[in-house]
mmCIF file of C-alpha atoms in Angstrom:
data_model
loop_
_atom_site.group_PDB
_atom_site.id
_atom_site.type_symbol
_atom_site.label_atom_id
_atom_site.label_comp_id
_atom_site.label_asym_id
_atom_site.label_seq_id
_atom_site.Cartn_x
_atom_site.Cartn_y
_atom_site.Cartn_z
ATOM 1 C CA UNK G 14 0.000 0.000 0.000
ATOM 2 C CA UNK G 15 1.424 3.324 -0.693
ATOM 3 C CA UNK G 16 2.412 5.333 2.027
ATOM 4 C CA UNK G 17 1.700 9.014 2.156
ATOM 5 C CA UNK G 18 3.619 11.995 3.560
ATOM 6 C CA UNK G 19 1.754 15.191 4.596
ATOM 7 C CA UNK G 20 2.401 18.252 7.394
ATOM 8 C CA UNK G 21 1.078 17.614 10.734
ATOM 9 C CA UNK G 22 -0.285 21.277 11.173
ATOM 10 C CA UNK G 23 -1.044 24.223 9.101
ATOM 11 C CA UNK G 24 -2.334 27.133 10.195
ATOM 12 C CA UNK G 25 -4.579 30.055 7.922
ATOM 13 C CA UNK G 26 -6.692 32.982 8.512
ATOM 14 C CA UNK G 27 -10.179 33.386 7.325
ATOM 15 C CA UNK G 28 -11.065 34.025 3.612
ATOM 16 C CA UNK G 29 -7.654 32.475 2.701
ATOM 17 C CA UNK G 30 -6.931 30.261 0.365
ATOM 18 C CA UNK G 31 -5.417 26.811 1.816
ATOM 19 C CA UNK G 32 -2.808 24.362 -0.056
ATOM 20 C CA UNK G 33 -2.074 21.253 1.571
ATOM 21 C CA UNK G 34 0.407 18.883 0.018
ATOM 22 C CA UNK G 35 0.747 15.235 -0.045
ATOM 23 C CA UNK G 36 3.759 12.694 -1.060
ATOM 24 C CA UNK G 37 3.198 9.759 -2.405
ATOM 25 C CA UNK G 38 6.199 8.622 -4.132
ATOM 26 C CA UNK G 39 4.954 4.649 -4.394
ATOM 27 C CA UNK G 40 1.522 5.415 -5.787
ATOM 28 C CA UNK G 41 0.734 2.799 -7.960
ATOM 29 C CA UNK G 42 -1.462 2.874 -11.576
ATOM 30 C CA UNK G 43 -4.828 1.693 -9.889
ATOM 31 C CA UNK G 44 -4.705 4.429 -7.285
ATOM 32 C CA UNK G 45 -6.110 6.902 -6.704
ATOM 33 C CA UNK G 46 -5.726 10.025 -4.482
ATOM 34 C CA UNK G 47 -8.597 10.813 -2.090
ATOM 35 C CA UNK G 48 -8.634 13.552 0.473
ATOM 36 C CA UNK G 49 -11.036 13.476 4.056
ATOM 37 C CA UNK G 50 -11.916 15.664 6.382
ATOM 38 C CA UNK G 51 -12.513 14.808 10.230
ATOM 39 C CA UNK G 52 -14.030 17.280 13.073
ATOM 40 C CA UNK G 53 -13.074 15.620 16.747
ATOM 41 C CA UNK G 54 -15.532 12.686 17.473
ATOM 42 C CA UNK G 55 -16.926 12.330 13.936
ATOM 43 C CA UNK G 56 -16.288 9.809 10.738
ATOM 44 C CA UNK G 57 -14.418 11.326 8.001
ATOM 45 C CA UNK G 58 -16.046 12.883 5.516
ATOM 46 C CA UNK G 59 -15.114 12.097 1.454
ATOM 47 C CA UNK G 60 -13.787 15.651 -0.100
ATOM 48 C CA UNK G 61 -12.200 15.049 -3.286
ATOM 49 C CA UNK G 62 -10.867 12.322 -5.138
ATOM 50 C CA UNK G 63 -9.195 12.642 -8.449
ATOM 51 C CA UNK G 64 -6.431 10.354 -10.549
ATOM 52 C CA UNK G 65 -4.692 12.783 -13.020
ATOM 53 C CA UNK G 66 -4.669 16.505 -13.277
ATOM 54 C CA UNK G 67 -6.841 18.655 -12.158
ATOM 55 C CA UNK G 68 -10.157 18.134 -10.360
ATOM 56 C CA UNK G 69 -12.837 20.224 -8.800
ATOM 57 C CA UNK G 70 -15.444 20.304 -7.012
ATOM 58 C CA UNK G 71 -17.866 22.425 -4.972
ATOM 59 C CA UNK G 72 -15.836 22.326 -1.429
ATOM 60 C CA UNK G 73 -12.453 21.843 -3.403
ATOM 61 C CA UNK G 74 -9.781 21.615 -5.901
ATOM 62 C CA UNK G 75 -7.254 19.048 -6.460
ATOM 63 C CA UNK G 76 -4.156 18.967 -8.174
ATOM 64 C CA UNK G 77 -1.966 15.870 -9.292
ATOM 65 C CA UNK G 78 0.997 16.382 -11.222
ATOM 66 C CA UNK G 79 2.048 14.561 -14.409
ATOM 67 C CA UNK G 80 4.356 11.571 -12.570
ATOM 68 C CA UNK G 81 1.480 11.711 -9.954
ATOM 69 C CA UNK G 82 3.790 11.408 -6.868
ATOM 70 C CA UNK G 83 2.471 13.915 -4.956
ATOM 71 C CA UNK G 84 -1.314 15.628 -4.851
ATOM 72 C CA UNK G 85 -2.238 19.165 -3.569
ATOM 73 C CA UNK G 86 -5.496 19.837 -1.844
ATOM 74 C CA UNK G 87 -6.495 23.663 -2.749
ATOM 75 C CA UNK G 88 -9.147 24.998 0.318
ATOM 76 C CA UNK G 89 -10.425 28.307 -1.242
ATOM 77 C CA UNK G 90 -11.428 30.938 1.276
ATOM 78 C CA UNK G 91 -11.339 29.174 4.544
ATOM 79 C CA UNK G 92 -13.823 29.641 7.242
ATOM 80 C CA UNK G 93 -13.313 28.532 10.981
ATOM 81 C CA UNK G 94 -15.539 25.714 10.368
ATOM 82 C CA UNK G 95 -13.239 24.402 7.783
ATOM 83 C CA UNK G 96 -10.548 24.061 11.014
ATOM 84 C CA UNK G 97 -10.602 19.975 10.664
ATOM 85 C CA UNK G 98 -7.962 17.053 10.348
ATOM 86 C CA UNK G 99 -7.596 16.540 6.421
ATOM 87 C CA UNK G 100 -6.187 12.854 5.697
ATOM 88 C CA UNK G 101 -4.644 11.833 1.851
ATOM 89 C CA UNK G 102 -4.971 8.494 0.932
ATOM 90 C CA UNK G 103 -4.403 6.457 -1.937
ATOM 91 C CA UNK G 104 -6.016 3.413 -2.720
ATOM 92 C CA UNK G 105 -6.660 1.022 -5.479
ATOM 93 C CA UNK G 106 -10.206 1.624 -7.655
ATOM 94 C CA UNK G 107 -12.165 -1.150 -5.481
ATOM 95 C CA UNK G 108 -12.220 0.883 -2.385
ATOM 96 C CA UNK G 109 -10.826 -1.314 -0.223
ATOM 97 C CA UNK G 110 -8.381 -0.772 2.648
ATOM 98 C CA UNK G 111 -7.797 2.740 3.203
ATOM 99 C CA UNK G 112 -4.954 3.337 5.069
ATOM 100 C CA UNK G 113 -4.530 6.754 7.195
ATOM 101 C CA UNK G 114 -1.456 8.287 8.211
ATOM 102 C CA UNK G 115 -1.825 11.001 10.942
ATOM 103 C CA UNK G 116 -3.290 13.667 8.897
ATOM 104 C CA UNK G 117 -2.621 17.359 8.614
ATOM 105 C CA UNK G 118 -4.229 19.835 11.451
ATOM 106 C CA UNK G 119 -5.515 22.094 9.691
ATOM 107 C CA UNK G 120 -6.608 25.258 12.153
ATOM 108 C CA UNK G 121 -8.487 28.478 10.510
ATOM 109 C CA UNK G 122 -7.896 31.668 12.973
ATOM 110 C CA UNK G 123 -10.382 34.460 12.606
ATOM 111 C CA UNK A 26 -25.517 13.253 6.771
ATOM 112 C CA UNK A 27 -23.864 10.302 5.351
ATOM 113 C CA UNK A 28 -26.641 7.422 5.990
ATOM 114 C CA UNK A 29 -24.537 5.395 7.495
ATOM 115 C CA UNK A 30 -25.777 4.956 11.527
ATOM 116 C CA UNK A 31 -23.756 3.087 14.415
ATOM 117 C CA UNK A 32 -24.887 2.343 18.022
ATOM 118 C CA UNK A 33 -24.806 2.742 20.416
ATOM 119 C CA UNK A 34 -22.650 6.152 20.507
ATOM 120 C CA UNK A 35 -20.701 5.850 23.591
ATOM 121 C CA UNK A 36 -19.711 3.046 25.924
ATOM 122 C CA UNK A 37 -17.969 1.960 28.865
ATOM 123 C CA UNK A 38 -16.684 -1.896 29.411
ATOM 124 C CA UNK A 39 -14.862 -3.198 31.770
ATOM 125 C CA UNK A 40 -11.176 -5.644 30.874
ATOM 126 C CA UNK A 41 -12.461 -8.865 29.802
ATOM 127 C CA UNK A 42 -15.478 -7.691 28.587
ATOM 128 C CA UNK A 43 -17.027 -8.933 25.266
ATOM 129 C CA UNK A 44 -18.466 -5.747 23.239
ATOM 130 C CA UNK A 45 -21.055 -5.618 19.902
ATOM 131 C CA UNK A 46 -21.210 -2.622 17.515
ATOM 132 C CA UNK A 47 -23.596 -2.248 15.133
ATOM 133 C CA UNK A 48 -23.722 -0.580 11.891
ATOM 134 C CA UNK A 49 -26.243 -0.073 9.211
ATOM 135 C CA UNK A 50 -24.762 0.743 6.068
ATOM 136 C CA UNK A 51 -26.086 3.475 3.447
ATOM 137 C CA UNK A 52 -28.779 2.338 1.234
ATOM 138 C CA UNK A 53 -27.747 0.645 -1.587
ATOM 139 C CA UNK A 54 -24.322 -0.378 -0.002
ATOM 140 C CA UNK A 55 -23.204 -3.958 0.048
ATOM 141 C CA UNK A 56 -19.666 -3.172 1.507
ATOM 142 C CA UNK A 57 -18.893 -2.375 4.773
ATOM 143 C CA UNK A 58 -15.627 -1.623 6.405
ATOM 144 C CA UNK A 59 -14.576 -0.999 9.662
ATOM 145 C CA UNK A 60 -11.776 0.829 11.302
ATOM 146 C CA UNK A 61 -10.356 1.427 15.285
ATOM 147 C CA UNK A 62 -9.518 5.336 15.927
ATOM 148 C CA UNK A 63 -7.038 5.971 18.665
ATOM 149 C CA UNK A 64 -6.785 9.209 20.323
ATOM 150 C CA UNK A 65 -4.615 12.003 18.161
ATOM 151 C CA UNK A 66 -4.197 9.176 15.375
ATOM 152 C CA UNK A 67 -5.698 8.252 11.881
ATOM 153 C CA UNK A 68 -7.908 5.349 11.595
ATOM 154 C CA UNK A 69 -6.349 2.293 11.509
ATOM 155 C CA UNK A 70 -8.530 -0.790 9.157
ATOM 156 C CA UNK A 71 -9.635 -3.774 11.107
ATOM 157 C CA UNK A 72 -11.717 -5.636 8.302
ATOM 158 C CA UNK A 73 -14.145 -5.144 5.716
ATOM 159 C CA UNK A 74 -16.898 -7.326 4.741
ATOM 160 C CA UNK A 75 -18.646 -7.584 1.047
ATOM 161 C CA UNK A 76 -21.949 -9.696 0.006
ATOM 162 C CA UNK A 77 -21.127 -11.329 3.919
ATOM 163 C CA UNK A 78 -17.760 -12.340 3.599
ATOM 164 C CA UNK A 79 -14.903 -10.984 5.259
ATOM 165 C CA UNK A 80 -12.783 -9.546 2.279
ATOM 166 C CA UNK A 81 -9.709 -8.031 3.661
ATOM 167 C CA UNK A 82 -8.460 -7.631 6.834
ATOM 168 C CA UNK A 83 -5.718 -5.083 8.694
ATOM 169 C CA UNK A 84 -3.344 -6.132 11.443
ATOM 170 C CA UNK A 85 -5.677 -7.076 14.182
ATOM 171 C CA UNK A 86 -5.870 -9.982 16.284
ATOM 172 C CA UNK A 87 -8.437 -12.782 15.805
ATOM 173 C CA UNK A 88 -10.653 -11.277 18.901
ATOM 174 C CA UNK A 89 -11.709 -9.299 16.607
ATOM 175 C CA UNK A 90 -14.561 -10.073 14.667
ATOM 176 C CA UNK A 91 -17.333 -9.295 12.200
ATOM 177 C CA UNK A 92 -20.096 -10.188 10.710
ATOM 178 C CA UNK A 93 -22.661 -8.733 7.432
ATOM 179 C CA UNK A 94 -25.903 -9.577 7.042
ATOM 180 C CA UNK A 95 -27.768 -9.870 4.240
ATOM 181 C CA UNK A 96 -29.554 -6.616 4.024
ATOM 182 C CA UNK A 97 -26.079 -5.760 4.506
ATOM 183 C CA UNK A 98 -25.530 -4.192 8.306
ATOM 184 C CA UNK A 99 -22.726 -5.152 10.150
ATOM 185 C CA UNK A 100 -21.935 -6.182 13.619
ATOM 186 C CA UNK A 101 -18.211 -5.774 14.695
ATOM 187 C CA UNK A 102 -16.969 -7.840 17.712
ATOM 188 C CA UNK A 103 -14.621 -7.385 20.225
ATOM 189 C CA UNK A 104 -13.868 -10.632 23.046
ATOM 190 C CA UNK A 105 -11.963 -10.221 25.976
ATOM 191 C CA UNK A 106 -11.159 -6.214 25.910
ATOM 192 C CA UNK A 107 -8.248 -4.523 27.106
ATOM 193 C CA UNK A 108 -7.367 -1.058 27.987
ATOM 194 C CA UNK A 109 -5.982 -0.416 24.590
ATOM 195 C CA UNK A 110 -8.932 -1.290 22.268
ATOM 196 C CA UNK A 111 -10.563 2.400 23.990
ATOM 197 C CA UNK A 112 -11.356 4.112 20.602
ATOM 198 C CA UNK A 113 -13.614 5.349 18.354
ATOM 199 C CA UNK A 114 -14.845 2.923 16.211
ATOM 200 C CA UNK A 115 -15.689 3.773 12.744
ATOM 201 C CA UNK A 116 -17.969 2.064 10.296
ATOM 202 C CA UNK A 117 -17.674 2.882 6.124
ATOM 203 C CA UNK A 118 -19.927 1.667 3.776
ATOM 204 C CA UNK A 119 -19.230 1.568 -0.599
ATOM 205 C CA UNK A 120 -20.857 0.079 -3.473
ATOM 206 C CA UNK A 121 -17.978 -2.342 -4.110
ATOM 207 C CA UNK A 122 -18.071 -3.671 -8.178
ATOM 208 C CA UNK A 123 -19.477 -0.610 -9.513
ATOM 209 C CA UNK A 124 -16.407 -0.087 -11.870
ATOM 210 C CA UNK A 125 -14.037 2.846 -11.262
ATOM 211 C CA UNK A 126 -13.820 4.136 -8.390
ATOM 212 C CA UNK A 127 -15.937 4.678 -5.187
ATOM 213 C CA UNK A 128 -16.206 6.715 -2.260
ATOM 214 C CA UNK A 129 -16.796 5.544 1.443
ATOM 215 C CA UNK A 130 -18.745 6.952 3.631
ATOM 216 C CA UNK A 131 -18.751 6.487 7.318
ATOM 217 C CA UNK A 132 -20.507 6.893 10.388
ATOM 218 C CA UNK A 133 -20.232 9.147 13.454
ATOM 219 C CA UNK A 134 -18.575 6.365 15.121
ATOM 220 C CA UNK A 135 -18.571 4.488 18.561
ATOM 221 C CA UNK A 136 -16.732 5.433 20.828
ATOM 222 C CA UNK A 137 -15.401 2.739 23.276
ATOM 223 C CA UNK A 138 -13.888 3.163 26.625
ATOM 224 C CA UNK A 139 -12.642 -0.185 28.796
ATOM 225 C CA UNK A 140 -11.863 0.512 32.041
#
Protein backbone atom coordinates (compact mmCIF):
# COMPACT_ATOMS: atom_id res chain seq x y z
CA UNK A 1 0.00 0.00 0.00
CA UNK A 2 1.42 3.32 -0.69
CA UNK A 3 2.41 5.33 2.03
CA UNK A 4 1.70 9.01 2.16
CA UNK A 5 3.62 12.00 3.56
CA UNK A 6 1.75 15.19 4.60
CA UNK A 7 2.40 18.25 7.39
CA UNK A 8 1.08 17.61 10.73
CA UNK A 9 -0.29 21.28 11.17
CA UNK A 10 -1.04 24.22 9.10
CA UNK A 11 -2.33 27.13 10.20
CA UNK A 12 -4.58 30.05 7.92
CA UNK A 13 -6.69 32.98 8.51
CA UNK A 14 -10.18 33.39 7.33
CA UNK A 15 -11.06 34.03 3.61
CA UNK A 16 -7.65 32.47 2.70
CA UNK A 17 -6.93 30.26 0.37
CA UNK A 18 -5.42 26.81 1.82
CA UNK A 19 -2.81 24.36 -0.06
CA UNK A 20 -2.07 21.25 1.57
CA UNK A 21 0.41 18.88 0.02
CA UNK A 22 0.75 15.24 -0.05
CA UNK A 23 3.76 12.69 -1.06
CA UNK A 24 3.20 9.76 -2.40
CA UNK A 25 6.20 8.62 -4.13
CA UNK A 26 4.95 4.65 -4.39
CA UNK A 27 1.52 5.42 -5.79
CA UNK A 28 0.73 2.80 -7.96
CA UNK A 29 -1.46 2.87 -11.58
CA UNK A 30 -4.83 1.69 -9.89
CA UNK A 31 -4.70 4.43 -7.28
CA UNK A 32 -6.11 6.90 -6.70
CA UNK A 33 -5.73 10.03 -4.48
CA UNK A 34 -8.60 10.81 -2.09
CA UNK A 35 -8.63 13.55 0.47
CA UNK A 36 -11.04 13.48 4.06
CA UNK A 37 -11.92 15.66 6.38
CA UNK A 38 -12.51 14.81 10.23
CA UNK A 39 -14.03 17.28 13.07
CA UNK A 40 -13.07 15.62 16.75
CA UNK A 41 -15.53 12.69 17.47
CA UNK A 42 -16.93 12.33 13.94
CA UNK A 43 -16.29 9.81 10.74
CA UNK A 44 -14.42 11.33 8.00
CA UNK A 45 -16.05 12.88 5.52
CA UNK A 46 -15.11 12.10 1.45
CA UNK A 47 -13.79 15.65 -0.10
CA UNK A 48 -12.20 15.05 -3.29
CA UNK A 49 -10.87 12.32 -5.14
CA UNK A 50 -9.20 12.64 -8.45
CA UNK A 51 -6.43 10.35 -10.55
CA UNK A 52 -4.69 12.78 -13.02
CA UNK A 53 -4.67 16.50 -13.28
CA UNK A 54 -6.84 18.65 -12.16
CA UNK A 55 -10.16 18.13 -10.36
CA UNK A 56 -12.84 20.22 -8.80
CA UNK A 57 -15.44 20.30 -7.01
CA UNK A 58 -17.87 22.42 -4.97
CA UNK A 59 -15.84 22.33 -1.43
CA UNK A 60 -12.45 21.84 -3.40
CA UNK A 61 -9.78 21.61 -5.90
CA UNK A 62 -7.25 19.05 -6.46
CA UNK A 63 -4.16 18.97 -8.17
CA UNK A 64 -1.97 15.87 -9.29
CA UNK A 65 1.00 16.38 -11.22
CA UNK A 66 2.05 14.56 -14.41
CA UNK A 67 4.36 11.57 -12.57
CA UNK A 68 1.48 11.71 -9.95
CA UNK A 69 3.79 11.41 -6.87
CA UNK A 70 2.47 13.92 -4.96
CA UNK A 71 -1.31 15.63 -4.85
CA UNK A 72 -2.24 19.16 -3.57
CA UNK A 73 -5.50 19.84 -1.84
CA UNK A 74 -6.49 23.66 -2.75
CA UNK A 75 -9.15 25.00 0.32
CA UNK A 76 -10.43 28.31 -1.24
CA UNK A 77 -11.43 30.94 1.28
CA UNK A 78 -11.34 29.17 4.54
CA UNK A 79 -13.82 29.64 7.24
CA UNK A 80 -13.31 28.53 10.98
CA UNK A 81 -15.54 25.71 10.37
CA UNK A 82 -13.24 24.40 7.78
CA UNK A 83 -10.55 24.06 11.01
CA UNK A 84 -10.60 19.98 10.66
CA UNK A 85 -7.96 17.05 10.35
CA UNK A 86 -7.60 16.54 6.42
CA UNK A 87 -6.19 12.85 5.70
CA UNK A 88 -4.64 11.83 1.85
CA UNK A 89 -4.97 8.49 0.93
CA UNK A 90 -4.40 6.46 -1.94
CA UNK A 91 -6.02 3.41 -2.72
CA UNK A 92 -6.66 1.02 -5.48
CA UNK A 93 -10.21 1.62 -7.66
CA UNK A 94 -12.17 -1.15 -5.48
CA UNK A 95 -12.22 0.88 -2.38
CA UNK A 96 -10.83 -1.31 -0.22
CA UNK A 97 -8.38 -0.77 2.65
CA UNK A 98 -7.80 2.74 3.20
CA UNK A 99 -4.95 3.34 5.07
CA UNK A 100 -4.53 6.75 7.20
CA UNK A 101 -1.46 8.29 8.21
CA UNK A 102 -1.83 11.00 10.94
CA UNK A 103 -3.29 13.67 8.90
CA UNK A 104 -2.62 17.36 8.61
CA UNK A 105 -4.23 19.83 11.45
CA UNK A 106 -5.52 22.09 9.69
CA UNK A 107 -6.61 25.26 12.15
CA UNK A 108 -8.49 28.48 10.51
CA UNK A 109 -7.90 31.67 12.97
CA UNK A 110 -10.38 34.46 12.61
CA UNK B 1 -25.52 13.25 6.77
CA UNK B 2 -23.86 10.30 5.35
CA UNK B 3 -26.64 7.42 5.99
CA UNK B 4 -24.54 5.40 7.49
CA UNK B 5 -25.78 4.96 11.53
CA UNK B 6 -23.76 3.09 14.42
CA UNK B 7 -24.89 2.34 18.02
CA UNK B 8 -24.81 2.74 20.42
CA UNK B 9 -22.65 6.15 20.51
CA UNK B 10 -20.70 5.85 23.59
CA UNK B 11 -19.71 3.05 25.92
CA UNK B 12 -17.97 1.96 28.87
CA UNK B 13 -16.68 -1.90 29.41
CA UNK B 14 -14.86 -3.20 31.77
CA UNK B 15 -11.18 -5.64 30.87
CA UNK B 16 -12.46 -8.86 29.80
CA UNK B 17 -15.48 -7.69 28.59
CA UNK B 18 -17.03 -8.93 25.27
CA UNK B 19 -18.47 -5.75 23.24
CA UNK B 20 -21.06 -5.62 19.90
CA UNK B 21 -21.21 -2.62 17.51
CA UNK B 22 -23.60 -2.25 15.13
CA UNK B 23 -23.72 -0.58 11.89
CA UNK B 24 -26.24 -0.07 9.21
CA UNK B 25 -24.76 0.74 6.07
CA UNK B 26 -26.09 3.48 3.45
CA UNK B 27 -28.78 2.34 1.23
CA UNK B 28 -27.75 0.65 -1.59
CA UNK B 29 -24.32 -0.38 0.00
CA UNK B 30 -23.20 -3.96 0.05
CA UNK B 31 -19.67 -3.17 1.51
CA UNK B 32 -18.89 -2.37 4.77
CA UNK B 33 -15.63 -1.62 6.40
CA UNK B 34 -14.58 -1.00 9.66
CA UNK B 35 -11.78 0.83 11.30
CA UNK B 36 -10.36 1.43 15.28
CA UNK B 37 -9.52 5.34 15.93
CA UNK B 38 -7.04 5.97 18.67
CA UNK B 39 -6.78 9.21 20.32
CA UNK B 40 -4.61 12.00 18.16
CA UNK B 41 -4.20 9.18 15.37
CA UNK B 42 -5.70 8.25 11.88
CA UNK B 43 -7.91 5.35 11.60
CA UNK B 44 -6.35 2.29 11.51
CA UNK B 45 -8.53 -0.79 9.16
CA UNK B 46 -9.64 -3.77 11.11
CA UNK B 47 -11.72 -5.64 8.30
CA UNK B 48 -14.15 -5.14 5.72
CA UNK B 49 -16.90 -7.33 4.74
CA UNK B 50 -18.65 -7.58 1.05
CA UNK B 51 -21.95 -9.70 0.01
CA UNK B 52 -21.13 -11.33 3.92
CA UNK B 53 -17.76 -12.34 3.60
CA UNK B 54 -14.90 -10.98 5.26
CA UNK B 55 -12.78 -9.55 2.28
CA UNK B 56 -9.71 -8.03 3.66
CA UNK B 57 -8.46 -7.63 6.83
CA UNK B 58 -5.72 -5.08 8.69
CA UNK B 59 -3.34 -6.13 11.44
CA UNK B 60 -5.68 -7.08 14.18
CA UNK B 61 -5.87 -9.98 16.28
CA UNK B 62 -8.44 -12.78 15.80
CA UNK B 63 -10.65 -11.28 18.90
CA UNK B 64 -11.71 -9.30 16.61
CA UNK B 65 -14.56 -10.07 14.67
CA UNK B 66 -17.33 -9.29 12.20
CA UNK B 67 -20.10 -10.19 10.71
CA UNK B 68 -22.66 -8.73 7.43
CA UNK B 69 -25.90 -9.58 7.04
CA UNK B 70 -27.77 -9.87 4.24
CA UNK B 71 -29.55 -6.62 4.02
CA UNK B 72 -26.08 -5.76 4.51
CA UNK B 73 -25.53 -4.19 8.31
CA UNK B 74 -22.73 -5.15 10.15
CA UNK B 75 -21.93 -6.18 13.62
CA UNK B 76 -18.21 -5.77 14.69
CA UNK B 77 -16.97 -7.84 17.71
CA UNK B 78 -14.62 -7.38 20.22
CA UNK B 79 -13.87 -10.63 23.05
CA UNK B 80 -11.96 -10.22 25.98
CA UNK B 81 -11.16 -6.21 25.91
CA UNK B 82 -8.25 -4.52 27.11
CA UNK B 83 -7.37 -1.06 27.99
CA UNK B 84 -5.98 -0.42 24.59
CA UNK B 85 -8.93 -1.29 22.27
CA UNK B 86 -10.56 2.40 23.99
CA UNK B 87 -11.36 4.11 20.60
CA UNK B 88 -13.61 5.35 18.35
CA UNK B 89 -14.84 2.92 16.21
CA UNK B 90 -15.69 3.77 12.74
CA UNK B 91 -17.97 2.06 10.30
CA UNK B 92 -17.67 2.88 6.12
CA UNK B 93 -19.93 1.67 3.78
CA UNK B 94 -19.23 1.57 -0.60
CA UNK B 95 -20.86 0.08 -3.47
CA UNK B 96 -17.98 -2.34 -4.11
CA UNK B 97 -18.07 -3.67 -8.18
CA UNK B 98 -19.48 -0.61 -9.51
CA UNK B 99 -16.41 -0.09 -11.87
CA UNK B 100 -14.04 2.85 -11.26
CA UNK B 101 -13.82 4.14 -8.39
CA UNK B 102 -15.94 4.68 -5.19
CA UNK B 103 -16.21 6.72 -2.26
CA UNK B 104 -16.80 5.54 1.44
CA UNK B 105 -18.75 6.95 3.63
CA UNK B 106 -18.75 6.49 7.32
CA UNK B 107 -20.51 6.89 10.39
CA UNK B 108 -20.23 9.15 13.45
CA UNK B 109 -18.58 6.37 15.12
CA UNK B 110 -18.57 4.49 18.56
CA UNK B 111 -16.73 5.43 20.83
CA UNK B 112 -15.40 2.74 23.28
CA UNK B 113 -13.89 3.16 26.62
CA UNK B 114 -12.64 -0.19 28.80
CA UNK B 115 -11.86 0.51 32.04
Amino acid sequence: LAKTTQPISMDSYEGQEVNITCSHNNIATNDYITWYQQFPSQGPRFIIQGYKTKVTNEVASLFIPADRKSSTLSLPRVSLSDTAVYYCLVARGSARQLTFGSGTQLTVLP
Amino acid sequence: ETGVTQSPTHLIKTRGQQVTLRCSSQSGHNTVSWYQQALGQGPQFIFQYYREEENGRGNFPPRFSGLQFPNYSSELNVNALELDDSALYLCASSLAGAGGNTEAFFGQGTRLTVV
